[in-house]
Each structure stands twice: as structure tokens, then as C-alpha cells.
Amino acid sequence: WRQMFRELEMYVREQTKDGRPWDGNVPTKYKIQVNTTAGGGKIGEEKSLGRWVNRQRTCFQEGKLKKDRQMDLERIGLEWSVQIPTPWSTMYGSLCAYAEEKRKQNGVWDGNVPVNYKTQSNPPLNLGRWVNRQRSAHAEGRLTDEFVRKLKAVGLKWA
């Protein structure tokens, strides 16, 4: 438990190094590379910090988390209940970066993103599916005028 907690502390430091507040969450698919055992031996194993955090939340909600562990997690700012989808602005920023990269490579961007395209970020963002959801929302009249303007400005094709 302590080793994973130390990994969480490092994650929080990384997230807040630019003065940004931490949102109290770790994406479920976020993985870390663990290079040593509790006894100091070398292993080089990949572990899911996000899933570990979710297990701590489950233990807390079931009343099974030891009080000292609860206090440690609260001290660093862990939120016990979070359902935070990736913000629209983050996905839009990824789309802008994708379009810019395509323009650098080809001189133009065709306004499309493959449906299975994921960003190189950790965790990867499913940009292709997000673009399809924006297109569907637009076709159904559920996309705000502001979002439509931004997507048009970047060059997104609607079909």
C-alpha cells in the first residue's frame, strides 16, 4: 500500500508542478512503471495507479479503509467521488494539435480524424470517437453555437 501511495504522491506533484490545482482524480487507465519491490529488489513491472485509487475509493465507501490511510489520501487531496469526463476544451485542444500536425505533414488537413485515432498523451484520449460525437451532436442540433464556430474554425468536416 505504501509503495502505491508514494507513487500517487509523485503523480500529484507532477500534476501540480506548474501551480495548477490537482482535481483529486487519477484516470482509471493511468499506469506506472514500478522498478523495485518493497524489499528493494528490481522488478520493472507495470501497475495501474488509476485502478489502485479506485480500489481505495471502494474500500472507503464500504467502510473498509483504515483510518490512517484515509487521512493520508485526504491530506494529498484525493476526492472520494469523482466522475470527471475529459473537458471539451481539452479534447478541442487535442483536435487543434492534430489538425496542425496534419497541416505540417501534408500542407493541408482534410478535416477528418480516423474513428480509432487516440492521442499520444497518458492516458491516451480517443479523439476519433470524440470527433464523431461532435458530428452527431451537431447533426441533432445539440452542439452550442460557440462549439460549432470553434470546430469550423479549426477546419472540421461535418460529414
C-alpha atoms as a PDB file:
ATOM      1  CA  TRP A   1       0.000   0.000   0.000  1.00  0.00           C
ATOM      2  CA  ARG A   2       2.789   2.441   0.950  1.00  0.00           C
ATOM      3  CA  GLN A   3       4.594   1.971  -2.355  1.00  0.00           C
ATOM      4  CA  MET A   4       1.455   2.788  -4.341  1.00  0.00           C
ATOM      5  CA  PHE A   5       0.735   5.737  -2.056  1.00  0.00           C
ATOM      6  CA  ARG A   6       4.248   7.091  -2.768  1.00  0.00           C
ATOM      7  CA  GLU A   7       3.516   6.683  -6.491  1.00  0.00           C
ATOM      8  CA  LEU A   8       0.301   8.647  -6.001  1.00  0.00           C
ATOM      9  CA  GLU A   9       2.220  11.398  -4.191  1.00  0.00           C
ATOM     10  CA  MET A  10       4.625  11.599  -7.158  1.00  0.00           C
ATOM     11  CA  TYR A  11       1.661  11.755  -9.543  1.00  0.00           C
ATOM     12  CA  VAL A  12       0.144  14.634  -7.544  1.00  0.00           C
ATOM     13  CA  ARG A  13       3.486  16.502  -7.535  1.00  0.00           C
ATOM     14  CA  GLU A  14       3.726  16.074 -11.308  1.00  0.00           C
ATOM     15  CA  GLN A  15       0.148  17.287 -11.826  1.00  0.00           C
ATOM     16  CA  THR A  16       0.665  20.386  -9.663  1.00  0.00           C
ATOM     17  CA  LYS A  17       4.226  21.357 -10.653  1.00  0.00           C
ATOM     18  CA  ASP A  18       3.028  24.299 -12.782  1.00  0.00           C
ATOM     19  CA  GLY A  19       0.962  25.697  -9.914  1.00  0.00           C
ATOM     20  CA  ARG A  20      -2.229  24.072 -11.154  1.00  0.00           C
ATOM     21  CA  PRO A  21      -4.515  22.550  -8.548  1.00  0.00           C
ATOM     22  CA  TRP A  22      -4.973  18.773  -8.625  1.00  0.00           C
ATOM     23  CA  ASP A  23      -8.530  17.675  -9.379  1.00  0.00           C
ATOM     24  CA  GLY A  24      -8.296  14.819  -6.858  1.00  0.00           C
ATOM     25  CA  ASN A  25      -8.516  12.106  -9.501  1.00  0.00           C
ATOM     26  CA  VAL A  26      -6.285   9.686 -11.406  1.00  0.00           C
ATOM     27  CA  PRO A  27      -7.617   8.352 -14.726  1.00  0.00           C
ATOM     28  CA  THR A  28      -8.558   4.684 -14.331  1.00  0.00           C
ATOM     29  CA  LYS A  29      -6.235   3.587 -17.155  1.00  0.00           C
ATOM     30  CA  TYR A  30      -3.218   5.547 -15.852  1.00  0.00           C
ATOM     31  CA  LYS A  31      -0.283   3.150 -15.463  1.00  0.00           C
ATOM     32  CA  ILE A  32       3.093   3.486 -13.774  1.00  0.00           C
ATOM     33  CA  GLN A  33       6.356   1.581 -14.085  1.00  0.00           C
ATOM     34  CA  VAL A  34       7.383   0.050 -10.748  1.00  0.00           C
ATOM     35  CA  ASN A  35      11.083  -0.750 -10.726  1.00  0.00           C
ATOM     36  CA  THR A  36      11.605  -2.004  -7.176  1.00  0.00           C
ATOM     37  CA  THR A  37       9.845  -4.221  -4.669  1.00  0.00           C
ATOM     38  CA  ALA A  38       9.080  -3.147  -1.118  1.00  0.00           C
ATOM     39  CA  GLY A  39      12.271  -5.024  -0.144  1.00  0.00           C
ATOM     40  CA  GLY A  40      14.378  -3.107  -2.684  1.00  0.00           C
ATOM     41  CA  GLY A  41      14.614  -5.806  -5.386  1.00  0.00           C
ATOM     42  CA  LYS A  42      14.369  -4.952  -9.095  1.00  0.00           C
ATOM     43  CA  ILE A  43      11.194  -5.902 -10.978  1.00  0.00           C
ATOM     44  CA  GLY A  44      10.272  -3.461 -13.791  1.00  0.00           C
ATOM     45  CA  GLU A  45       6.546  -4.180 -13.575  1.00  0.00           C
ATOM     46  CA  GLU A  46       3.688  -2.033 -14.867  1.00  0.00           C
ATOM     47  CA  LYS A  47       0.935  -1.236 -12.359  1.00  0.00           C
ATOM     48  CA  SER A  48      -2.307   0.659 -12.713  1.00  0.00           C
ATOM     49  CA  LEU A  49      -2.265   3.633 -10.362  1.00  0.00           C
ATOM     50  CA  GLY A  50      -5.740   4.624 -11.518  1.00  0.00           C
ATOM     51  CA  ARG A  51      -7.233   1.267 -10.622  1.00  0.00           C
ATOM     52  CA  TRP A  52      -5.436   1.309  -7.262  1.00  0.00           C
ATOM     53  CA  VAL A  53      -7.020   4.693  -6.497  1.00  0.00           C
ATOM     54  CA  ASN A  54     -10.423   3.314  -7.475  1.00  0.00           C
ATOM     55  CA  ARG A  55      -9.896   0.376  -5.072  1.00  0.00           C
ATOM     56  CA  GLN A  56      -9.132   2.853  -2.268  1.00  0.00           C
ATOM     57  CA  ARG A  57     -12.403   4.646  -3.046  1.00  0.00           C
ATOM     58  CA  THR A  58     -14.312   1.361  -2.946  1.00  0.00           C
ATOM     59  CA  CYS A  59     -12.753   0.433   0.414  1.00  0.00           C
ATOM     60  CA  PHE A  60     -13.629   3.890   1.746  1.00  0.00           C
ATOM     61  CA  GLN A  61     -17.236   3.666   0.556  1.00  0.00           C
ATOM     62  CA  GLU A  62     -17.586   0.209   2.110  1.00  0.00           C
ATOM     63  CA  GLY A  63     -16.076   1.396   5.402  1.00  0.00           C
ATOM     64  CA  LYS A  64     -13.079  -0.930   4.972  1.00  0.00           C
ATOM     65  CA  LEU A  65     -10.311   1.651   4.506  1.00  0.00           C
ATOM     66  CA  LYS A  66      -8.089   2.052   7.541  1.00  0.00           C
ATOM     67  CA  LYS A  67      -8.449   5.489   9.115  1.00  0.00           C
ATOM     68  CA  ASP A  68      -4.728   6.354   8.786  1.00  0.00           C
ATOM     69  CA  ARG A  69      -4.854   5.518   5.067  1.00  0.00           C
ATOM     70  CA  GLN A  70      -7.995   7.585   4.635  1.00  0.00           C
ATOM     71  CA  MET A  71      -6.281  10.535   6.303  1.00  0.00           C
ATOM     72  CA  ASP A  72      -3.152  10.145   4.131  1.00  0.00           C
ATOM     73  CA  LEU A  73      -5.256  10.115   0.958  1.00  0.00           C
ATOM     74  CA  GLU A  74      -7.320  13.105   2.058  1.00  0.00           C
ATOM     75  CA  ARG A  75      -4.174  15.013   3.055  1.00  0.00           C
ATOM     76  CA  ILE A  76      -2.907  14.941  -0.535  1.00  0.00           C
ATOM     77  CA  GLY A  77      -6.327  15.892  -1.904  1.00  0.00           C
ATOM     78  CA  LEU A  78      -7.881  12.641  -3.159  1.00  0.00           C
ATOM     79  CA  GLU A  79     -11.565  13.069  -3.948  1.00  0.00           C
ATOM     80  CA  TRP A  80     -13.726  10.178  -2.812  1.00  0.00           C
ATOM     81  CA  SER A  81     -16.317  10.623  -5.525  1.00  0.00           C
ATOM     82  CA  VAL A  82     -15.364  11.882  -8.961  1.00  0.00           C
ATOM     83  CA  GLN A  83     -16.862  11.346 -12.351  1.00  0.00           C
ATOM     84  CA  ILE A  84     -14.988  13.901 -14.397  1.00  0.00           C
ATOM     85  CA  PRO A  85     -15.124  13.419 -18.155  1.00  0.00           C
ATOM     86  CA  THR A  86     -12.347  14.935 -20.197  1.00  0.00           C
ATOM     87  CA  PRO A  87     -13.323  18.594 -20.647  1.00  0.00           C
ATOM     88  CA  TRP A  88     -14.476  19.731 -24.089  1.00  0.00           C
ATOM     89  CA  SER A  89     -11.663  22.300 -24.148  1.00  0.00           C
ATOM     90  CA  THR A  90      -9.055  19.551 -23.642  1.00  0.00           C
ATOM     91  CA  MET A  91     -10.440  17.484 -26.499  1.00  0.00           C
ATOM     92  CA  TYR A  92     -10.718  20.585 -28.691  1.00  0.00           C
ATOM     93  CA  GLY A  93      -7.065  21.393 -27.930  1.00  0.00           C
ATOM     94  CA  SER A  94      -6.129  17.856 -28.986  1.00  0.00           C
ATOM     95  CA  LEU A  95      -8.078  18.321 -32.208  1.00  0.00           C
ATOM     96  CA  CYS A  96      -6.271  21.602 -32.907  1.00  0.00           C
ATOM     97  CA  ALA A  97      -2.904  19.911 -32.322  1.00  0.00           C
ATOM     98  CA  TYR A  98      -3.918  17.022 -34.601  1.00  0.00           C
ATOM     99  CA  ALA A  99      -5.004  19.407 -37.377  1.00  0.00           C
ATOM    100  CA  GLU A 100      -1.803  21.449 -37.036  1.00  0.00           C
ATOM    101  CA  GLU A 101       0.345  18.313 -37.249  1.00  0.00           C
ATOM    102  CA  LYS A 102      -1.509  17.136 -40.377  1.00  0.00           C
ATOM    103  CA  ARG A 103      -1.031  20.575 -41.974  1.00  0.00           C
ATOM    104  CA  LYS A 104       2.707  20.425 -41.203  1.00  0.00           C
ATOM    105  CA  GLN A 105       2.972  16.959 -42.770  1.00  0.00           C
ATOM    106  CA  ASN A 106       0.773  17.497 -45.825  1.00  0.00           C
ATOM    107  CA  GLY A 107       0.295  21.244 -46.194  1.00  0.00           C
ATOM    108  CA  VAL A 108      -3.444  20.759 -45.612  1.00  0.00           C
ATOM    109  CA  TRP A 109      -5.772  18.880 -43.270  1.00  0.00           C
ATOM    110  CA  ASP A 110      -8.774  17.118 -44.789  1.00  0.00           C
ATOM    111  CA  GLY A 111     -10.978  17.878 -41.775  1.00  0.00           C
ATOM    112  CA  ASN A 112     -11.241  14.256 -40.668  1.00  0.00           C
ATOM    113  CA  VAL A 113      -9.875  12.153 -37.799  1.00  0.00           C
ATOM    114  CA  PRO A 114      -9.922   8.331 -38.063  1.00  0.00           C
ATOM    115  CA  VAL A 115     -12.560   6.961 -35.679  1.00  0.00           C
ATOM    116  CA  ASN A 116      -9.990   4.799 -33.883  1.00  0.00           C
ATOM    117  CA  TYR A 117      -7.361   7.571 -33.531  1.00  0.00           C
ATOM    118  CA  LYS A 118      -6.034   8.092 -29.994  1.00  0.00           C
ATOM    119  CA  THR A 119      -3.650  10.825 -28.835  1.00  0.00           C
ATOM    120  CA  GLN A 120      -0.147  10.081 -27.586  1.00  0.00           C
ATOM    121  CA  SER A 121      -0.972  11.528 -24.146  1.00  0.00           C
ATOM    122  CA  ASN A 122      -1.035   9.448 -20.963  1.00  0.00           C
ATOM    123  CA  PRO A 123      -3.705   8.276 -20.748  1.00  0.00           C
ATOM    124  CA  PRO A 124      -4.485   8.416 -24.476  1.00  0.00           C
ATOM    125  CA  LEU A 125      -7.579  10.397 -25.455  1.00  0.00           C
ATOM    126  CA  ASN A 126      -9.911   8.830 -28.011  1.00  0.00           C
ATOM    127  CA  LEU A 127     -10.005  11.825 -30.327  1.00  0.00           C
ATOM    128  CA  GLY A 128     -11.605   9.978 -33.248  1.00  0.00           C
ATOM    129  CA  ARG A 129     -14.657   8.932 -31.235  1.00  0.00           C
ATOM    130  CA  TRP A 130     -14.924  12.417 -29.700  1.00  0.00           C
ATOM    131  CA  VAL A 131     -14.996  13.968 -33.197  1.00  0.00           C
ATOM    132  CA  ASN A 132     -17.762  11.556 -34.209  1.00  0.00           C
ATOM    133  CA  ARG A 133     -19.772  12.528 -31.112  1.00  0.00           C
ATOM    134  CA  GLN A 134     -19.373  16.217 -32.029  1.00  0.00           C
ATOM    135  CA  ARG A 135     -20.620  15.481 -35.542  1.00  0.00           C
ATOM    136  CA  SER A 136     -23.630  13.590 -34.179  1.00  0.00           C
ATOM    137  CA  ALA A 137     -24.418  16.346 -31.683  1.00  0.00           C
ATOM    138  CA  HIS A 138     -24.182  18.922 -34.493  1.00  0.00           C
ATOM    139  CA  ALA A 139     -26.484  16.900 -36.772  1.00  0.00           C
ATOM    140  CA  GLU A 140     -29.019  16.627 -33.944  1.00  0.00           C
ATOM    141  CA  GLY A 141     -28.801  20.348 -33.093  1.00  0.00           C
ATOM    142  CA  ARG A 142     -27.275  19.647 -29.664  1.00  0.00           C
ATOM    143  CA  LEU A 143     -23.945  21.428 -30.180  1.00  0.00           C
ATOM    144  CA  THR A 144     -23.666  25.004 -28.917  1.00  0.00           C
ATOM    145  CA  ASP A 145     -23.052  27.805 -31.394  1.00  0.00           C
ATOM    146  CA  GLU A 146     -19.708  28.504 -29.728  1.00  0.00           C
ATOM    147  CA  PHE A 147     -18.550  24.902 -30.202  1.00  0.00           C
ATOM    148  CA  VAL A 148     -19.766  24.871 -33.820  1.00  0.00           C
ATOM    149  CA  ARG A 149     -17.785  28.073 -34.524  1.00  0.00           C
ATOM    150  CA  LYS A 150     -14.635  26.642 -32.944  1.00  0.00           C
ATOM    151  CA  LEU A 151     -14.877  23.348 -34.806  1.00  0.00           C
ATOM    152  CA  LYS A 152     -15.498  25.151 -38.104  1.00  0.00           C
ATOM    153  CA  ALA A 153     -12.526  27.454 -37.437  1.00  0.00           C
ATOM    154  CA  VAL A 154     -10.160  24.507 -36.982  1.00  0.00           C
ATOM    155  CA  GLY A 155     -11.455  23.021 -40.247  1.00  0.00           C
ATOM    156  CA  LEU A 156     -13.509  20.052 -39.076  1.00  0.00           C
ATOM    157  CA  LYS A 157     -15.668  18.464 -41.776  1.00  0.00           C
ATOM    158  CA  TRP A 158     -19.195  17.682 -40.589  1.00  0.00           C
ATOM    159  CA  ALA A 159     -19.640  14.577 -42.708  1.00  0.00           C
END
